[in-house]
Coordinates of C-alpha atoms (C1' of nucleotides) in Angstrom, one line a residue:
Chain A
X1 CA 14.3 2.0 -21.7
X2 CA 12.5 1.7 -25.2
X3 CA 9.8 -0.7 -25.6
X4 CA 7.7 -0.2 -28.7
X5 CA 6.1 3.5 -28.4
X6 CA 9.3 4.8 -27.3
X7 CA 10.5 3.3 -30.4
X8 CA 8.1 4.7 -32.1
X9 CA 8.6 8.0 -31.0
X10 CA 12.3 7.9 -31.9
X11 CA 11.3 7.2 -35.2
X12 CA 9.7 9.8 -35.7
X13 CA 11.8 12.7 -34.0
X14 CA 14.4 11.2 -36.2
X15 CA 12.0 11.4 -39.6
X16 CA 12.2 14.4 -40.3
X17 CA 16.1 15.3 -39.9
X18 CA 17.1 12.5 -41.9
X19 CA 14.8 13.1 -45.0
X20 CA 16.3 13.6 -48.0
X21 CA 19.9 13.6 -46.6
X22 CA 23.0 11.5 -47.5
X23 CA 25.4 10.3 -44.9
X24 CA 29.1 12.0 -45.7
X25 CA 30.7 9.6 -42.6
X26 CA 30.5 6.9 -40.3
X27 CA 31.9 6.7 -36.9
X28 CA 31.9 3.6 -34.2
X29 CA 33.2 4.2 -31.1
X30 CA 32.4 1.0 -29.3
X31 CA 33.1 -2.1 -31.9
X32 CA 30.7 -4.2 -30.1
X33 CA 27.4 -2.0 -32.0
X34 CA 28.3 -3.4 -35.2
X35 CA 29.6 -6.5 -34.7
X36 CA 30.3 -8.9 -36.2
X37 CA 31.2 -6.1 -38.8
X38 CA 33.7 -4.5 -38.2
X39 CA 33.3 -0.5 -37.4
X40 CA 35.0 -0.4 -40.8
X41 CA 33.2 -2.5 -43.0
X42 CA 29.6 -0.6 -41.5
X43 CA 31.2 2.5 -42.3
X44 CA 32.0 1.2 -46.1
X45 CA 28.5 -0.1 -46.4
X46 CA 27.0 3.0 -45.1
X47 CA 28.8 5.5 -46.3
X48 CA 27.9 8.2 -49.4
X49 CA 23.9 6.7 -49.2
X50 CA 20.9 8.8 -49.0
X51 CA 17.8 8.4 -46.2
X52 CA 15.0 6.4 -47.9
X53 CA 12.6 5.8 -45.1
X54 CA 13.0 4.7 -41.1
X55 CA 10.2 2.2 -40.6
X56 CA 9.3 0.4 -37.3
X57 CA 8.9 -3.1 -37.1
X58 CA 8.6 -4.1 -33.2
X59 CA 11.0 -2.7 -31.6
X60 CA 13.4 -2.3 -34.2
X61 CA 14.2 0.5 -35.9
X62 CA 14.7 0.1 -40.1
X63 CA 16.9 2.9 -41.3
X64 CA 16.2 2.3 -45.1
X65 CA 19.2 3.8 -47.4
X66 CA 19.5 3.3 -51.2
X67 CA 20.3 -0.5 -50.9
X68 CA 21.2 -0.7 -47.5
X69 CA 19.5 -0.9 -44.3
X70 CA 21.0 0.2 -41.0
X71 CA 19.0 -2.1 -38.5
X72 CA 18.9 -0.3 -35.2
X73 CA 18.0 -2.0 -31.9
X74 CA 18.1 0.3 -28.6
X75 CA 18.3 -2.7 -25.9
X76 CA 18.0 -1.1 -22.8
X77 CA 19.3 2.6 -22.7
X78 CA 19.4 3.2 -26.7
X79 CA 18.3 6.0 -27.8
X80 CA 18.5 7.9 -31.4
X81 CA 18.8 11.2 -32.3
X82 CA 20.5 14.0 -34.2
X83 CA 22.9 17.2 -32.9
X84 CA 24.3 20.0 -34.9
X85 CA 27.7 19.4 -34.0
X86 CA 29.4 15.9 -33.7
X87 CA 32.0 17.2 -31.7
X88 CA 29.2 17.6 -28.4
X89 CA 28.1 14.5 -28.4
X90 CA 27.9 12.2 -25.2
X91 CA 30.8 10.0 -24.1
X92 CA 27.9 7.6 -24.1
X93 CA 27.5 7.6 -28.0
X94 CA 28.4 4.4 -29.7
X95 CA 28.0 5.2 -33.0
X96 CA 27.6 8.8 -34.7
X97 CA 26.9 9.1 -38.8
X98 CA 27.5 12.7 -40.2
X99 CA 25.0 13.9 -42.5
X100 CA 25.6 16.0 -45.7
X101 CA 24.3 19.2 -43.8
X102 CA 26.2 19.0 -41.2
X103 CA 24.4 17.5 -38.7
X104 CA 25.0 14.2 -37.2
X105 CA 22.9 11.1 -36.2
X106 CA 24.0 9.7 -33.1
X107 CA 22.9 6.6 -31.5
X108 CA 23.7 7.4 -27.5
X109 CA 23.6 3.9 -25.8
X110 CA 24.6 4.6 -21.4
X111 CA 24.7 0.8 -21.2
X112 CA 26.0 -0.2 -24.7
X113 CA 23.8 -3.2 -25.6
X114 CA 22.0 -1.7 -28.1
X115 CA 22.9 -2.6 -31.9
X116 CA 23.4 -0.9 -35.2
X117 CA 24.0 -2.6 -38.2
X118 CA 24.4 -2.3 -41.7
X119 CA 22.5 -4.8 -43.6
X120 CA 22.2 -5.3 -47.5
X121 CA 18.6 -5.3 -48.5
X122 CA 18.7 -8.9 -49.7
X123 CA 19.6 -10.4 -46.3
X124 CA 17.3 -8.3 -44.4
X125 CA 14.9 -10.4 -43.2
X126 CA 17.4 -13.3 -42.5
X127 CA 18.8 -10.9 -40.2
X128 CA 15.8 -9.9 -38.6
X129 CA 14.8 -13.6 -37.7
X130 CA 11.4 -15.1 -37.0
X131 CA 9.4 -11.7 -35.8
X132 CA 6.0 -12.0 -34.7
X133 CA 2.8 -9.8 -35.7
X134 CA 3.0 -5.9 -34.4
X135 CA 0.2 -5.0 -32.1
X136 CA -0.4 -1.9 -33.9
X137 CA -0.4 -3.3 -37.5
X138 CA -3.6 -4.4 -39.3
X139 CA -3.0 -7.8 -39.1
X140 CA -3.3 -8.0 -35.4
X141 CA -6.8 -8.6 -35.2
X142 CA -8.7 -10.2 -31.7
X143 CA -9.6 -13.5 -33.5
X144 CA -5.2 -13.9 -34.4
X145 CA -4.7 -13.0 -31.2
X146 CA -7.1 -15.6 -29.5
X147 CA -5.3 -18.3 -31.7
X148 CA -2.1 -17.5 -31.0
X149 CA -2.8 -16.8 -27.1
X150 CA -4.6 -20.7 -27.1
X151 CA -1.7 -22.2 -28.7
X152 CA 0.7 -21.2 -26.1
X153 CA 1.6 -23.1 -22.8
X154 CA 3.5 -20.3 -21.2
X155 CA 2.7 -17.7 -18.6
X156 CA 0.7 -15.3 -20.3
X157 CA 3.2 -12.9 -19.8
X158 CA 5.7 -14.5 -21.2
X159 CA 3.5 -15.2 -24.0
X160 CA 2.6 -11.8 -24.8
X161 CA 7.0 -10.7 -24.4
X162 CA 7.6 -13.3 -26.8
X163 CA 8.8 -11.5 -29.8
X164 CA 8.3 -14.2 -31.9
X165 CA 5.0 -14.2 -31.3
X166 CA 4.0 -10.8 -30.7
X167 CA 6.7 -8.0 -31.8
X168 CA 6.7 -5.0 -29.5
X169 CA 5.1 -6.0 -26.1
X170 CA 8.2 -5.5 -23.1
X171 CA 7.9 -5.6 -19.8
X172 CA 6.6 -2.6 -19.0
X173 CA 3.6 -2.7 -21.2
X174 CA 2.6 -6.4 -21.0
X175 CA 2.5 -5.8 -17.4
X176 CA 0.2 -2.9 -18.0
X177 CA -2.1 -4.5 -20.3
X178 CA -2.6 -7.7 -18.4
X179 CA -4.0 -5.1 -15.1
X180 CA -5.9 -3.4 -17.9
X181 CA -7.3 -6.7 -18.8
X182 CA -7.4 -7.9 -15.4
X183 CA -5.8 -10.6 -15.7
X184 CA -3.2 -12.8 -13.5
X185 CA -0.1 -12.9 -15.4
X186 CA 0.5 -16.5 -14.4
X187 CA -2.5 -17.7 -16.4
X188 CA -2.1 -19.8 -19.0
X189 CA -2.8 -19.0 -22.8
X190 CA -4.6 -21.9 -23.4
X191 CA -6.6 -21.9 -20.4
X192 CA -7.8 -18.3 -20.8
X193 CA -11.5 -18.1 -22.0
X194 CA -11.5 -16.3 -25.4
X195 CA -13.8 -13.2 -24.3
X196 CA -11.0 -12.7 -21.6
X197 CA -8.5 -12.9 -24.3
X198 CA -10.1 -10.5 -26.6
X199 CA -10.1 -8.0 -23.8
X200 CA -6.6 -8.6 -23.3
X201 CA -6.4 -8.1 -27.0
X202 CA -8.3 -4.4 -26.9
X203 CA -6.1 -3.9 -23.4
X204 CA -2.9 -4.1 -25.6
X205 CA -4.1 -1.7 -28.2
X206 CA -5.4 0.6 -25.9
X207 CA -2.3 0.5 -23.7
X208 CA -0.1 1.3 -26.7
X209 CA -1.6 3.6 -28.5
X210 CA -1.8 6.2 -25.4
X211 CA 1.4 5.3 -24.5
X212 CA 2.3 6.4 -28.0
X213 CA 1.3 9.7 -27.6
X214 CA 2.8 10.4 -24.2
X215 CA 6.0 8.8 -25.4
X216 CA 6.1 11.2 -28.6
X217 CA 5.4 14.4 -26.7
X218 CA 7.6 13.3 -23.9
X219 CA 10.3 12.4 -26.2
X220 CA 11.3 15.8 -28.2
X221 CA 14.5 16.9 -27.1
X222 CA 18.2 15.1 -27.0
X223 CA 19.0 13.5 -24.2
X224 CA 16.3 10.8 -23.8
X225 CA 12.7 10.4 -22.6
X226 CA 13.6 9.3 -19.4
X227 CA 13.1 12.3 -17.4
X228 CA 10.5 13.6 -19.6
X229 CA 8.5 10.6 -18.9
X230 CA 4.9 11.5 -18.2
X231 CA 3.3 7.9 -18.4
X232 CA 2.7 7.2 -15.0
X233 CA 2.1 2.9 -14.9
X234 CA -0.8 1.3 -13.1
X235 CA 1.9 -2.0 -11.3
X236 CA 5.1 -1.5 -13.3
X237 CA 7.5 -0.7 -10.4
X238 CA 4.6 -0.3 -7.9
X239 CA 5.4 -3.0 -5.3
X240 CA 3.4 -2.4 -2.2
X241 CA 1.4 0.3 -3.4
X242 CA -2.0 0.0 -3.4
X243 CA -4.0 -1.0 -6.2
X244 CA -5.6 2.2 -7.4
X245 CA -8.8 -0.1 -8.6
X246 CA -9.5 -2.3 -5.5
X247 CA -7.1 -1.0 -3.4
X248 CA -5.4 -4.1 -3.1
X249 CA -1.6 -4.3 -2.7
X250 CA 0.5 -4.5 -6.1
X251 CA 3.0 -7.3 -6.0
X252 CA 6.4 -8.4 -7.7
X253 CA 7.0 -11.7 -8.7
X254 CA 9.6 -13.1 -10.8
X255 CA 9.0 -14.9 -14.3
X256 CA 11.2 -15.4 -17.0
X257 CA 14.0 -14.0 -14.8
X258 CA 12.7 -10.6 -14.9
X259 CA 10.4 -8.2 -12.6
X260 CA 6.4 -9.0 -13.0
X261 CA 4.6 -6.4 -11.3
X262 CA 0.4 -7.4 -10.8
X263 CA -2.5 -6.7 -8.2
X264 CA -3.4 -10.1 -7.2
X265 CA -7.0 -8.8 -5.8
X266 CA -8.1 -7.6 -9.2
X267 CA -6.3 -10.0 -11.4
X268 CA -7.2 -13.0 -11.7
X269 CA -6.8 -15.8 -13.7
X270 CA -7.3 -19.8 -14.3
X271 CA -4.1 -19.5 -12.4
X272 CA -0.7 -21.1 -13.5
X273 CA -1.2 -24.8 -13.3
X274 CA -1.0 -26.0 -10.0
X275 CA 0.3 -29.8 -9.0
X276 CA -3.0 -31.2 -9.1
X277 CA -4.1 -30.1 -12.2
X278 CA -0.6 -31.6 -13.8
X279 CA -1.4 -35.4 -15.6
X280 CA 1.5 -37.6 -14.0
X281 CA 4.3 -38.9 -16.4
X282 CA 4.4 -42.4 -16.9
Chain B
dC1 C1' 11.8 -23.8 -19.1
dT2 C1' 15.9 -21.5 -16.0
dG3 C1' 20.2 -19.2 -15.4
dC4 C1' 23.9 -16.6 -17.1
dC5 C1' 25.9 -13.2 -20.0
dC6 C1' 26.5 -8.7 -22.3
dC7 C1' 27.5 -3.3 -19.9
dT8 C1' 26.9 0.8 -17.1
dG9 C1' 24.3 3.6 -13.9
dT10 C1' 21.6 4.3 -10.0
dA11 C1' 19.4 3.5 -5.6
dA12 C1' 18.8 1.2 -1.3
Chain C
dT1 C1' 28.2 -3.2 -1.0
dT2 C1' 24.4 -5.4 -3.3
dA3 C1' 20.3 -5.5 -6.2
dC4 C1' 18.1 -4.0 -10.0
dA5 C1' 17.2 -1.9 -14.6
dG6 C1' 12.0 -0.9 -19.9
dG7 C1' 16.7 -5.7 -24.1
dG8 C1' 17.8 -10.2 -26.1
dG9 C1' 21.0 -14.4 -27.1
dC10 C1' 22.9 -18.4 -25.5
dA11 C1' 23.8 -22.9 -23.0
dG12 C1' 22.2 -26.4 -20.2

DNA sequence: CTGCCCCTGTAA
DNA sequence: TTACAGGGGCAG
């Protein structure tokens, strides 16, 4: 379920348990969350280190140790947190590490495509890959964001779930940013005027950061945000419902093979390109 | 770009 | 039974 202030908020449940402890174990229960390590070569390479820092970057999760990183992504249903006792945890768990006082870190994963990985600080950011700029970092001012956003040819949507281009955005979240913005999802980066795109730009932020608090509150106990959820979206999975702006009626289309929830009344957009607009080949 | 895959759970 | 799920990687 995670995108990036759920992510957020699992760092920092997780913080405070792991500070200053060193890991005594490592246990894999499903080979595919460390691969192409083997469950025993992570737990060799994890094992006996102390907690340096957990650090966000998009949605994955840096588990800094003393020379080692444990690069955590949740995928769909990951989630990350400690227990007292590793013998209760979920049948769900993929991977559980067992901490010098005891307690365990367990990363519970219903669905099992999340990752976990040990990776030696040198080859870090090889392993990472081309990341894009987080929308809550400094760096991501309105004027980047305009250039990036007119550079791009793709659905706007797409654009902003791009990782590459923007690390964090799922979704959830872009869909709930582009209403913010009112904006059709279809639209074009490069077509988009830049005072629309700078309230896109504030509509990300915005979006974020109060979905950051109700993420972290929401999030406080094992067993996963889900039901705790109090975020309560504006389209995301609101098809036929009515607009709670215009009272239009939210629809779903598909892009990018996924769900794209928008009020077409409200958002609008130099549209996708349509035939007419396209320059003929040849 | 699209479609398919990974895997399991849930709802219609 | 099918469709869909807030992730991403891959092939075509």
């Amino acid at each position: 379920m995670p995108e990036l202030p759920e992510v957020e908020a699992v760092c920092r449940v997780v913080r405070r348990p792991l500070r200053g402890r060193r890991i005594v174990s490592a246990h894999v229960s499903r080979r595919r969350v460390c691969a192409p390590q083997t469950p025993e070569e992570f737990a060799r390479a994890v094992t006996g280190r102390r907690f340096r820092a957990v650090e966000r970057r998009g949605k994955n999760i840096l588990i800094h140790l003393d020379g080692v990183t444990i690069w955590v992504h949740l995928r769909m249903t990951g989630n990350l947190y400690t227990i007292a006792d590793a013998r209760l945890r979920p049948v769900s768990v993929s991977a559980h590490l067992v901490l010098d006082n005891g307690r365990s870190l367990v990363f519970d994963d219903p669905r099992g495509l999340g990752v976990m990985r040990a990776i030696p600080a040198e080859r870090l950011a090889r392993a990472l890959g081309p990341m894009g700029v987080d929308p809550l970092a400094p760096e991501f001012t309105p004027e980047r964001f305009v250039a990036l956003a007119r550079s791009s040819r793709a659905a706007i949507k797409l654009f902003l779930m791009d990782q590459r281009r923007i690390a964090g955005l799922g979704n959830i979240y872009a869909a709930e940013a582009l209403y913010c913005a009112r904006i059709d999802p279809r639209s074009i980066g490069a077509r988009l005027s830049s005072a629309r795109l700078r309230r896109l730009h504030a509509a990300i932020v915005a979006v974020l950061s109060n979905a950051i608090k109700s993420a972290s509150l929401a999030y406080q106990r094992p067993g996963g945000f889900a039901e705790a959820e109090e975020f309560d979206p504006a389209v995301y999975g609101r098809e036929g419902l009515q607009c709670r702006r215009c009272r239009g009626r939210i629809r779903r289309i598909q892009q990018g093979g996924r769900s794209t929830y928008f009020c077409p009344r409200c958002q609008s957009g130099p549209h996708h390109v349509r035939r007419a607009d396209r320059i003929r080949p040849g």
